[in-house]
Coordinates of C-alpha atoms and ligand atoms in Angstrom, one line a residue:
M1407 CA 0.0 0.0 -0.1
I1408 CA 1.3 3.5 -0.7
K1409 CA 0.3 6.5 1.5
E1410 CA -2.1 8.0 -1.1
Q1411 CA -4.3 4.9 -0.8
F1412 CA -5.1 5.3 3.0
V1413 CA -8.2 7.2 4.2
V1414 CA -8.6 7.8 7.9
T1415 CA -11.1 9.2 10.3
S1416 CA -10.1 11.9 13.0
A1417 CA -10.0 9.1 15.7
Q1418 CA -7.8 6.9 13.5
M1419 CA -5.5 10.0 12.9
R1420 CA -5.5 10.7 16.6
D1421 CA -4.3 7.1 17.3
I1422 CA -1.7 7.1 14.6
E1423 CA -0.2 10.3 15.7
G1424 CA -0.5 9.1 19.3
R1425 CA 1.7 6.0 18.4
I1426 CA 4.3 8.4 16.9
F1427 CA 4.4 10.5 20.1
A1428 CA 4.5 7.4 22.2
A1429 CA 7.5 6.2 20.2
G1430 CA 9.5 9.4 21.2
M1431 CA 8.6 11.9 18.4
P1432 CA 8.2 15.2 20.3
V1433 CA 4.8 17.0 19.3
A1434 CA 6.7 20.3 18.8
A1435 CA 9.1 18.6 16.4
L1436 CA 6.3 17.0 14.3
M1437 CA 4.6 20.3 14.2
E1438 CA 7.9 21.9 13.0
K1439 CA 8.4 19.3 10.3
V1440 CA 4.7 19.5 9.1
A1441 CA 4.7 23.3 9.1
G1442 CA 7.9 23.5 7.4
L1443 CA 6.7 21.4 4.6
I1444 CA 3.5 23.5 4.2
S1445 CA 5.8 26.7 4.2
D1446 CA 7.9 25.2 1.3
R1447 CA 4.7 24.5 -0.6
L1448 CA 3.4 28.0 0.0
Q1449 CA 6.5 29.6 -1.0
V1450 CA 6.3 28.0 -4.5
I1451 CA 2.6 29.1 -4.8
I1452 CA 2.6 32.6 -3.3
P1453 CA 4.9 35.1 -5.0
K1454 CA 7.6 36.5 -2.7
G1455 CA 7.0 39.5 -0.6
R1456 CA 3.3 39.4 -0.8
C1457 CA 0.9 40.0 2.1
V1458 CA -0.3 37.0 3.8
G1459 CA -3.0 36.6 6.6
I1460 CA -2.7 33.8 8.8
L1461 CA -5.9 32.6 10.5
V1462 CA -5.0 30.9 13.9
G1463 CA -7.1 28.5 15.8
P1464 CA -6.7 27.5 19.6
G1465 CA -5.3 23.9 18.7
H1466 CA -2.4 22.4 16.9
N1467 CA -3.9 23.3 13.5
G1468 CA -3.3 26.9 14.8
G1469 CA 0.2 25.8 15.8
D1470 CA 0.9 24.8 12.4
A1471 CA -0.3 28.0 11.1
L1472 CA 1.9 30.0 13.5
V1473 CA 4.9 28.1 12.4
V1474 CA 4.1 28.9 8.8
A1475 CA 3.5 32.6 9.9
R1476 CA 7.2 32.7 11.5
E1477 CA 8.7 31.0 8.5
L1478 CA 6.9 33.2 5.8
H1479 CA 7.9 36.2 7.8
F1480 CA 11.6 35.3 7.8
R1481 CA 11.3 34.7 4.0
G1482 CA 10.2 38.4 3.6
Y1483 CA 6.4 38.0 3.3
Q1484 CA 4.3 40.7 4.8
V1485 CA 2.6 38.5 7.4
W1486 CA -0.2 39.2 9.8
I1487 CA -2.0 37.0 12.2
Y1488 CA -5.7 36.9 13.1
Q1489 CA -6.0 35.0 16.6
P1490 CA -9.4 35.7 18.3
F1491 CA -9.3 33.0 20.9
S1492 CA -8.7 33.5 24.7
K1493 CA -7.4 30.0 25.5
L1494 CA -4.8 28.2 23.3
K1495 CA -3.2 24.9 23.7
E1496 CA 0.3 25.1 25.3
L1497 CA 2.3 24.7 22.3
T1498 CA 0.3 26.8 20.2
N1499 CA 0.5 29.6 22.7
Q1500 CA 4.3 29.4 22.8
H1501 CA 4.3 29.9 19.0
F1502 CA 1.9 32.7 19.4
Q1503 CA 4.0 34.4 21.9
Y1504 CA 7.1 34.1 19.7
A1505 CA 5.4 35.3 16.6
Q1506 CA 4.3 38.4 18.6
S1507 CA 8.0 38.8 19.9
L1508 CA 9.1 38.9 16.2
G1509 CA 6.8 42.1 15.8
I1510 CA 4.4 40.1 13.4
P1511 CA 1.2 42.2 13.7
C1512 CA -1.5 40.2 15.6
F1513 CA -5.1 41.1 15.6
Q1514 CA -8.0 39.8 17.9
E1515 CA -10.7 41.9 16.3
I1516 CA -12.0 40.9 12.8
D1517 CA -12.5 44.4 11.6
K1518 CA -8.9 45.5 12.4
V1519 CA -7.1 43.0 10.0
P1520 CA -5.6 44.6 7.0
N1521 CA -6.7 43.4 3.5
C1522 CA -4.5 41.0 1.7
D1523 CA -4.6 38.5 -1.2
F1524 CA -3.6 35.2 0.5
L1525 CA -5.1 33.8 3.6
I1526 CA -3.8 30.5 5.5
D1527 CA -6.5 28.7 7.3
G1528 CA -5.2 27.3 10.6
L1529 CA -8.4 27.7 12.6
F1530 CA -9.3 24.0 13.0
G1531 CA -8.1 20.7 11.7
F1532 CA -9.2 17.1 12.5
G1533 CA -9.8 18.3 16.2
L1534 CA -13.1 20.2 15.3
E1535 CA -15.6 18.6 17.4
R1536 CA -18.7 20.7 17.3
E1537 CA -20.5 23.5 15.3
I1538 CA -18.8 26.6 14.9
T1539 CA -20.8 29.5 16.2
D1540 CA -20.8 33.2 16.9
Y1541 CA -17.6 35.2 16.4
I1542 CA -15.7 32.4 14.8
A1543 CA -18.5 31.7 12.3
A1544 CA -18.7 35.5 11.6
A1545 CA -14.9 35.6 11.1
I1546 CA -15.2 32.6 8.6
N1547 CA -18.1 34.1 6.7
Y1548 CA -16.1 37.4 6.7
F1549 CA -13.0 35.9 5.1
N1550 CA -15.0 33.8 2.7
A1551 CA -16.6 37.0 1.5
W1552 CA -13.2 38.5 0.6
N1553 CA -13.1 36.0 -2.3
K1554 CA -9.4 35.7 -2.0
Q1555 CA -7.0 32.7 -2.1
I1556 CA -7.3 30.6 1.0
F1557 CA -5.0 27.8 1.8
S1558 CA -6.4 25.3 4.4
I1559 CA -4.1 23.4 6.6
D1560 CA -5.3 19.7 6.9
L1561 CA -8.9 20.4 6.2
P1562 CA -11.0 23.6 5.4
S1563 CA -12.0 24.8 9.0
G1564 CA -15.6 23.9 9.7
L1565 CA -15.7 20.5 7.7
H1566 CA -16.3 17.5 9.7
T1567 CA -13.2 15.5 9.4
D1568 CA -15.1 12.1 8.8
T1569 CA -18.4 13.0 6.9
G1570 CA -17.2 16.2 5.2
E1571 CA -20.4 17.9 6.3
V1572 CA -20.2 21.6 7.3
L1573 CA -20.4 22.3 10.9
G1574 CA -22.2 25.4 10.9
V1575 CA -19.8 27.3 8.5
A1576 CA -16.6 26.4 6.6
I1577 CA -13.8 28.1 4.9
R1578 CA -14.1 27.9 1.2
A1579 CA -10.5 26.9 0.4
T1580 CA -8.7 27.5 -2.9
Q1581 CA -6.3 24.7 -1.9
T1582 CA -6.2 22.2 1.0
F1583 CA -3.1 20.7 2.2
C1584 CA -4.1 17.5 3.8
L1585 CA -1.5 16.3 6.5
G1586 CA -0.1 12.7 6.5
L1587 CA -3.0 10.7 5.4
W1588 CA -6.3 11.6 3.4
K1589 CA -9.1 12.5 5.9
Q1590 CA -12.5 10.6 5.1
G1591 CA -14.4 13.9 4.9
L1592 CA -12.3 15.2 2.0
L1593 CA -13.6 12.3 -0.1
Q1594 CA -17.3 12.9 0.5
E1595 CA -19.2 14.8 -2.2
Q1596 CA -20.7 17.4 0.2
A1597 CA -17.3 18.6 0.9
L1598 CA -16.2 19.2 -2.6
E1599 CA -17.1 22.8 -2.9
Y1600 CA -15.1 23.7 0.2
I1601 CA -11.8 21.9 -0.5
G1602 CA -10.7 23.4 -3.7
Q1603 CA -7.5 21.7 -5.0
A1604 CA -6.6 19.0 -2.4
E1605 CA -3.0 17.6 -2.0
L1606 CA -1.3 15.3 0.5
I1607 CA 1.5 16.6 2.5
D1608 CA 3.4 13.4 3.5
F1609 CA 5.3 13.8 6.8
D1610 CA 6.8 10.2 6.9
I1611 CA 4.2 8.5 9.0
P1612 CA 5.7 4.9 9.4
L1613 CA 3.7 2.3 7.7
A1614 CA 3.7 0.2 10.8
D1615 CA 1.8 2.7 12.6
I1616 CA -0.8 2.9 9.9
D1617 CA -1.1 -0.8 9.8
A1618 CA -1.5 -1.0 13.5
V1619 CA -4.4 1.3 13.4
L1620 CA -6.1 0.6 10.1
G1621 CA -5.3 -3.2 10.1
E1622 CA -4.0 -5.1 7.3
V1623 CA -6.7 -4.5 4.8
P1624 CA -8.1 -1.1 5.4
K1625 CA -11.9 -0.8 5.3
I1626 CA -11.6 2.2 3.0
Q1627 CA -9.1 3.0 0.2
R1628 CA -8.5 5.9 -2.2
I1629 CA -8.2 4.5 -5.8
T1630 CA -4.8 5.7 -7.0
Q1631 CA -3.0 5.8 -10.3
T1632 CA -0.5 3.1 -9.0
T1633 CA -3.2 0.6 -8.1
A1634 CA -5.2 1.4 -11.2
I1635 CA -2.4 0.9 -13.6
G1636 CA -1.4 -2.2 -11.7
T1637 CA -4.7 -3.8 -12.4
L1638 CA -4.7 -3.1 -16.2
P1639 CA -4.1 -6.3 -18.5
L1640 CA -0.7 -4.8 -19.5
P1641 CA 1.7 -5.7 -20.9
R1642 CA 0.1 -8.4 -23.0
S1643 CA 1.7 -11.7 -23.4
P1644 CA 3.4 -12.1 -26.8
I1645 CA 1.6 -15.3 -27.3
T1646 CA -1.8 -14.3 -26.4
H1647 CA -4.8 -14.8 -28.8
K1648 CA -8.2 -13.1 -29.0
Y1649 CA -9.8 -15.5 -26.8
K1650 CA -7.2 -15.2 -24.1
S1651 CA -8.3 -11.6 -23.8
G1652 CA -11.8 -12.3 -22.8
H1653 CA -15.2 -12.4 -24.6
L1654 CA -17.6 -9.9 -23.5
L1655 CA -21.4 -9.9 -24.4
L1656 CA -23.2 -6.6 -24.1
I1657 CA -26.8 -6.8 -24.0
C1658 CA -28.1 -3.1 -24.5
G1659 CA -30.0 -0.7 -26.8
S1660 CA -33.4 -0.2 -28.2
R1661 CA -35.0 1.4 -31.1
R1662 CA -35.5 4.5 -28.8
Y1663 CA -31.9 4.5 -27.4
A1664 CA -29.7 3.2 -30.2
G1665 CA -26.9 5.5 -29.1
G1666 CA -26.5 3.9 -25.6
A1667 CA -25.6 0.8 -27.4
I1668 CA -23.0 2.4 -29.4
L1669 CA -21.4 4.2 -26.5
T1670 CA -21.3 1.0 -24.3
G1671 CA -19.6 -0.8 -27.3
L1672 CA -17.1 1.9 -27.8
G1673 CA -16.4 1.9 -24.1
A1674 CA -15.9 -1.9 -24.4
R1675 CA -13.6 -1.5 -27.5
A1676 CA -11.3 0.8 -25.5
S1677 CA -10.7 -1.6 -22.8
G1678 CA -8.8 -3.9 -25.3
V1679 CA -11.1 -6.9 -24.7
G1680 CA -10.4 -9.8 -27.2
M1681 CA -13.9 -10.5 -28.4
L1682 CA -16.9 -8.3 -28.3
S1683 CA -20.4 -9.5 -28.9
I1684 CA -23.3 -6.9 -28.7
A1685 CA -27.0 -8.1 -28.6
V1686 CA -29.3 -5.3 -29.8
P1687 CA -32.8 -5.3 -31.2
E1688 CA -32.7 -6.4 -34.9
S1689 CA -33.7 -3.1 -36.3
I1690 CA -30.5 -1.3 -35.0
K1691 CA -28.1 -4.0 -35.9
P1692 CA -26.9 -2.4 -39.0
L1693 CA -26.3 0.9 -36.9
L1694 CA -24.1 -1.0 -34.5
V1695 CA -22.3 -2.8 -37.3
S1696 CA -21.4 0.6 -39.0
H1697 CA -19.9 1.8 -35.7
L1698 CA -18.2 -1.3 -34.4
P1699 CA -17.1 -3.4 -37.5
E1700 CA -14.9 -5.7 -35.2
A1701 CA -17.9 -6.6 -32.9
L1702 CA -20.0 -9.6 -33.5
I1703 CA -23.6 -7.8 -33.6
I1704 CA -26.4 -10.2 -32.6
G1705 CA -29.7 -8.9 -33.8
C1706 CA -32.5 -10.0 -31.5
P1707 CA -36.2 -10.3 -31.9
E1708 CA -37.9 -7.2 -30.6
T1709 CA -41.1 -6.0 -29.0
E1710 CA -43.4 -3.7 -30.8
T1711 CA -41.8 -0.8 -28.7
G1712 CA -38.4 -1.7 -30.3
A1713 CA -36.9 -3.3 -27.2
I1714 CA -35.1 -6.7 -27.1
S1715 CA -37.9 -9.3 -26.5
H1716 CA -35.6 -12.3 -26.1
L1717 CA -32.1 -13.5 -27.0
P1718 CA -31.8 -15.6 -30.1
L1719 CA -29.1 -17.7 -28.5
P1720 CA -29.7 -21.3 -27.6
E1721 CA -30.5 -21.6 -23.8
K1722 CA -28.0 -21.0 -21.0
T1723 CA -25.1 -23.1 -22.7
H1724 CA -24.4 -20.2 -25.2
L1725 CA -24.5 -17.6 -22.4
S1726 CA -21.8 -19.4 -20.4
S1727 CA -19.4 -19.2 -23.3
F1728 CA -18.8 -15.6 -22.5
S1729 CA -16.4 -14.5 -19.8
V1730 CA -18.6 -11.5 -18.7
I1731 CA -22.1 -10.1 -19.6
A1732 CA -23.0 -6.3 -19.1
C1733 CA -26.6 -5.6 -19.5
G1734 CA -28.7 -2.4 -19.4
P1735 CA -27.7 0.7 -21.2
G1736 CA -30.5 1.8 -23.3
L1737 CA -32.6 -1.4 -22.8
T1738 CA -35.7 0.4 -21.7
Q1739 CA -38.0 -1.3 -19.2
D1740 CA -39.6 -3.6 -21.8
S1741 CA -36.8 -6.2 -21.5
T1742 CA -37.5 -7.8 -18.3
P1743 CA -37.2 -11.5 -19.5
I1744 CA -33.7 -10.7 -20.6
V1745 CA -32.7 -9.3 -17.3
Q1746 CA -34.1 -12.3 -15.6
Q1747 CA -32.3 -14.6 -17.9
V1748 CA -28.9 -13.0 -17.4
I1749 CA -29.3 -12.9 -13.6
E1750 CA -30.4 -16.7 -13.8
S1751 CA -27.1 -17.4 -15.8
D1752 CA -23.9 -18.4 -14.1
V1753 CA -22.0 -15.8 -16.0
P1754 CA -20.2 -12.9 -14.2
L1755 CA -22.6 -9.8 -14.7
I1756 CA -22.6 -6.2 -14.7
L1757 CA -26.1 -4.5 -14.4
D1758 CA -26.6 -0.9 -15.3
A1759 CA -29.2 1.6 -16.2
D1760 CA -32.5 0.0 -17.2
A1761 CA -31.4 -3.5 -16.0
L1762 CA -31.1 -1.9 -12.6
N1763 CA -34.6 -0.3 -12.9
I1764 CA -35.9 -3.8 -13.9
L1765 CA -34.1 -5.5 -11.1
A1766 CA -35.6 -3.0 -8.7
Q1767 CA -39.1 -3.9 -10.0
L1768 CA -38.4 -7.6 -9.7
G1769 CA -37.2 -7.0 -6.1
T1770 CA -33.5 -6.3 -5.6
I1771 CA -32.5 -8.6 -2.8
S1772 CA -34.8 -11.5 -3.6
T1773 CA -33.8 -11.7 -7.2
L1774 CA -30.0 -11.4 -6.8
K1775 CA -29.9 -13.8 -3.7
K1776 CA -30.0 -16.8 -6.0
R1777 CA -26.8 -15.7 -7.8
Q1778 CA -23.6 -17.4 -6.9
T1779 CA -21.3 -15.7 -9.3
T1780 CA -20.1 -12.2 -9.6
T1781 CA -22.5 -9.4 -9.8
V1782 CA -21.6 -5.7 -10.3
L1783 CA -24.4 -3.1 -9.8
T1784 CA -23.4 0.4 -11.2
P1785 CA -26.3 2.7 -10.2
H1786 CA -26.3 6.5 -10.2
T1787 CA -28.0 8.0 -7.2
G1788 CA -31.5 7.8 -8.7
E1789 CA -31.2 4.1 -9.7
F1790 CA -29.6 3.4 -6.2
H1791 CA -32.7 4.9 -4.5
R1792 CA -35.0 2.7 -6.6
L1793 CA -33.0 -0.4 -5.9
F1794 CA -32.4 0.4 -2.2
P1795 CA -35.3 2.6 -1.2
D1796 CA -34.5 2.3 2.6
I1797 CA -30.8 3.0 2.4
S1798 CA -29.8 6.6 2.7
Y1799 CA -27.2 7.7 0.4
T1800 CA -26.1 10.9 2.2
N1801 CA -23.0 9.0 3.5
R1802 CA -22.1 7.2 0.3
V1803 CA -19.5 5.1 2.0
K1804 CA -22.2 3.4 4.3
A1805 CA -24.7 3.3 1.4
V1806 CA -22.5 1.1 -0.8
Q1807 CA -21.2 -0.9 2.1
T1808 CA -25.0 -1.7 3.1
A1809 CA -26.1 -2.3 -0.4
A1810 CA -23.2 -4.6 -1.2
A1811 CA -23.6 -6.7 2.1
Q1812 CA -27.4 -7.1 1.4
T1813 CA -27.0 -8.2 -2.3
G1814 CA -23.7 -10.0 -2.2
A1815 CA -22.7 -7.8 -5.2
V1816 CA -20.0 -5.3 -5.8
V1817 CA -21.9 -2.1 -5.7
L1818 CA -20.6 1.1 -7.5
L1819 CA -22.4 4.4 -6.7
K1820 CA -21.7 6.9 -9.4
G1821 CA -21.2 10.6 -8.8
A1822 CA -18.6 13.2 -8.3
R1823 CA -16.8 11.0 -5.9
T1824 CA -17.8 7.4 -7.1
A1825 CA -17.8 4.9 -4.3
I1826 CA -17.3 1.1 -4.6
S1827 CA -17.9 -1.6 -2.0
N1828 CA -17.6 -5.4 -2.0
P1829 CA -19.9 -7.5 -0.1
E1830 CA -17.3 -7.7 2.9
G1831 CA -17.6 -3.8 3.2
V1832 CA -14.1 -2.8 1.8
V1833 CA -14.7 0.5 0.0
W1834 CA -12.7 2.3 -2.8
I1835 CA -13.3 5.9 -3.4
N1836 CA -12.4 7.5 -6.7
S1837 CA -11.2 10.9 -5.4
E1838 CA -10.5 12.5 -8.8
S1839 CA -13.1 13.4 -11.4
T1840 CA -14.6 16.1 -13.3
P1841 CA -18.1 17.6 -13.6
A1842 CA -17.5 17.4 -17.4
L1843 CA -18.8 13.7 -17.0
A1844 CA -22.2 14.8 -15.7
R1845 CA -23.8 14.3 -19.1
G1846 CA -26.1 11.5 -20.6
G1847 CA -24.2 8.7 -22.0
S1848 CA -21.1 8.8 -20.0
G1849 CA -22.4 6.1 -17.7
D1850 CA -22.9 3.9 -20.8
V1851 CA -19.3 4.4 -21.7
L1852 CA -18.3 3.3 -18.1
T1853 CA -20.3 0.0 -18.4
G1854 CA -18.7 -1.1 -21.5
L1855 CA -15.2 -0.1 -20.4
M1856 CA -15.8 -2.2 -17.1
G1857 CA -17.2 -5.1 -19.0
G1858 CA -14.2 -5.3 -21.2
L1859 CA -11.8 -5.0 -18.3
L1860 CA -13.7 -7.6 -16.3
A1861 CA -13.8 -10.0 -19.3
Q1862 CA -9.8 -9.7 -19.6
A1863 CA -9.5 -9.9 -15.6
A1864 CA -11.5 -13.3 -15.6
I1865 CA -8.6 -14.8 -17.3
K1866 CA -6.1 -13.4 -14.9
Q1867 CA -8.1 -14.0 -11.7
T1868 CA -7.8 -10.3 -10.7
P1869 CA -10.1 -9.4 -7.8
I1870 CA -13.5 -8.1 -9.2
E1871 CA -13.5 -5.0 -7.1
D1872 CA -10.0 -4.1 -8.1
V1873 CA -11.0 -4.1 -11.8
V1874 CA -14.3 -2.2 -11.0
A1875 CA -12.2 0.5 -9.3
T1876 CA -9.7 0.6 -12.1
A1877 CA -12.5 1.1 -14.7
A1878 CA -14.0 4.1 -12.5
W1879 CA -10.4 5.6 -12.4
W1880 CA -9.7 5.1 -16.0
H1881 CA -13.3 6.6 -17.0
S1882 CA -12.8 9.7 -14.9
Q1883 CA -9.2 10.4 -15.9
A1884 CA -10.4 10.3 -19.5
G1885 CA -12.9 12.9 -18.5
I1886 CA -10.2 15.0 -16.8
L1887 CA -7.9 14.8 -19.7
A1888 CA -10.8 15.6 -22.3
A1889 CA -11.9 18.5 -20.2
A1890 CA -8.3 19.9 -20.0
E1891 CA -8.1 19.9 -23.8
R1892 CA -11.7 20.8 -24.5
T1893 CA -13.1 22.5 -21.5
E1894 CA -15.7 21.0 -19.1
L1895 CA -18.4 21.6 -21.7
G1896 CA -16.6 19.8 -24.5
V1897 CA -16.7 16.2 -23.1
D1898 CA -19.6 14.5 -24.7
A1899 CA -19.8 10.8 -24.2
F1900 CA -18.5 9.9 -27.6
T1901 CA -15.6 12.2 -27.3
L1902 CA -14.9 10.5 -23.8
T1903 CA -14.5 7.1 -25.6
Q1904 CA -11.8 8.6 -27.7
Y1905 CA -9.9 9.8 -24.7
L1906 CA -9.8 6.5 -22.9
M1907 CA -6.8 5.4 -24.9
K1908 CA -5.0 8.7 -24.4
V1909 CA -5.1 8.3 -20.6
L1910 CA -3.1 5.0 -20.8
L1911 CA -0.5 6.7 -23.1
D1912 CA 0.1 9.3 -20.3
F1913 CA 0.4 6.7 -17.6
T1914 CA 2.0 3.7 -19.0
Ligands
NAX75 N1 -1.4 16.1 17.1 C1 -0.3 16.8 16.7 O1 0.7 17.0 17.5 C2 -0.3 17.3 15.3 C3 -1.5 17.8 14.8 N2 -1.3 18.3 13.6 C4 -2.2 19.5 13.5 O2 -3.1 19.6 14.5 C5 -4.2 19.5 14.2 C6 -5.1 18.7 15.1 O3 -4.7 19.5 16.4 P1 -5.8 19.5 17.5 O4 -6.1 18.1 18.0 O5 -5.4 20.4 18.4 O6 -7.1 20.0 17.0 P2 -7.5 21.3 16.1 O7 -6.2 22.2 15.9 O8 -8.2 20.9 14.9 O9 -8.5 22.2 16.9 C7 -9.2 21.7 18.0 C8 -9.2 22.7 19.1 O10 -10.3 23.7 18.6 C9 -11.3 23.5 19.8 N3 -12.6 23.3 19.0 C10 -13.2 22.3 18.2 N4 -14.3 22.6 17.8 C11 -14.4 24.0 18.1 C12 -15.5 25.0 17.8 N5 -16.6 24.5 17.1 N6 -15.5 26.0 18.3 C13 -14.5 26.6 19.0 N7 -13.4 25.8 19.3 C14 -13.5 24.5 18.8 C15 -11.0 22.3 20.5 O11 -11.3 22.4 21.8 C16 -9.4 22.1 20.3 O12 -8.8 22.8 21.3 C17 -4.4 18.8 12.8 O13 -5.4 19.0 11.9 C18 -3.1 19.3 12.3 O14 -3.2 20.6 11.5 C19 -0.1 18.3 12.7 O15 0.8 19.4 13.2 C20 0.9 17.1 13.1 C21 1.0 17.1 14.6
ADP76 N1 -20.5 16.1 -10.7 C1 -19.8 15.1 -11.2 N2 -18.4 15.0 -11.1 C2 -17.8 14.0 -11.7 N3 -18.2 12.9 -12.3 C3 -19.7 12.9 -12.3 C4 -20.5 14.0 -11.9 N4 -21.8 13.7 -12.0 C5 -21.9 12.5 -12.7 N5 -20.5 11.9 -12.8 C6 -20.1 10.7 -13.6 O1 -20.8 10.8 -14.8 C7 -21.3 9.5 -15.1 C8 -22.8 9.6 -15.2 O2 -23.3 8.4 -15.4 P1 -24.8 8.1 -15.6 O3 -25.6 9.0 -14.6 O4 -25.2 6.7 -15.5 O5 -25.2 8.7 -16.9 P2 -25.8 8.0 -18.2 O6 -26.9 7.0 -17.4 O7 -26.7 9.1 -18.8 O8 -24.8 7.4 -19.0 C9 -21.0 8.6 -14.0 O9 -19.6 8.0 -14.4 C10 -20.7 9.5 -12.8 O10 -19.7 9.1 -11.9
K77 K1 -7.8 24.3 8.7

């Protein structure tokens, strides 16, 4: 495991730091080390000599900020301190005394602070334990209203370390320097607008201390480039052949939603899967053939609404010749028998979009409980609510853990920070994405991509949830790359499929 993968609660961070201090590392030394790293980063970002306002809280987050104030002061920045608290922790108080002895202007009153273009938020870190009220809340609102660049130490002050919810009011940071290990709250959707650009400041926490607190297999992990790339079926064996790179069956599309089938097919194509079969209603078969000449397009009998009525394949035996089946994009809700058929098959299965809506109608838990092989569900929040009406999805980590435990499936809940859980409750969070993906069709692309990767993984026995996490990572990295080159308005689902390959060229 690498540092970037771990995700901790405030209690776990407290325990980990407690082990470091118990082993002999003086608190003040760690603070000096951490704040020194932050000061180095800030000197790269903030032009020399500029005015910098330091917001200091009563705890060690404030202590960090005071060390930063001292260092920037010596480096020639115009520093002032706003410190409105009457009682400070001992170490924080010492740093405050010293800053004052250096002649750094310190203000207790909000209306006395001079204007400046850069603010350092050292009010609260992972020790925030209750709602922020009265004059501190007023101060946070005041500084937010400046609309200046704010750099938060560890967390934007006011965010709950574990859930990311705003405790009354919170600093809207331009950048957040998360200390040591990613805090769980920084990976929650509701925190995103307060975090700004987040980066991890590694201060050499021994892995032994992390393992001692989080255990061998941590419950929650951040998907990282390293883990994602490591899971890809690369490099290929020189003696491979098309059947050794998996055979994926997509069951998707309808006369009404032909595009969904094409997008899913293009996502699958980008995965590198060896053999791709796509079952669609007969009437749109020519369309698929023209877009995906390499795929085996299976024209199916269709209902009068233009949905697949049944698969023309001979019963089950044929289905089991596929490594993976991905079913749902553009299917419409008139294809219930197909969804029942694939659920009853013994083939690893991804259900998305309308297949999920049909599953919800059939009864999520009762229908899935018969399945013995791999099932992956990829709902967005709306589909999730239909599938699991009594699971709240405000805490998305808990939501996917509960859904996965109840169904025995791997559950991926799509969104700005996609969360994935396996039935044992191990959760992966995709912590980097782009709102450019929030457009119709981009979920279809993910389904195809994931199906193709799973089909290849079946050959290599790669754990299912690692492959699902890699698909989510690859998909969002393609969105990020496309948005960088075409703006966040320029990433339609078809374009997204074209960027999937570019991502790998960057990372491999
Ligand atoms: N533990 C350590 O020695 C280290 C901690 N670090 C820094 O210290 C921070 C944790 O320090 P602390 O544990 O002191 O906690 P914080 O500095 O996050 O602040 C908690 C303090 O604020 C008070 N407080 C909490 N909620 C409040 C509210 N709503 N209104 C008013 N006061 C409130 C608490 O009573 C406590 O004194 C980390 O986020 C990080 O910035 C790093 O320097 C590494 C070393
Ligand atoms: N605000 C956002 N930021 C980043 N990614 C997002 C955001 N909103 C949605 N997404 C991603 O976009 C895709 C949308 O999928 P979905 O809702 O299934 O679309 P469709 O069903 O139309 O294909 C998912 O991969 C989801 O994670
Ligand atoms: K802070």
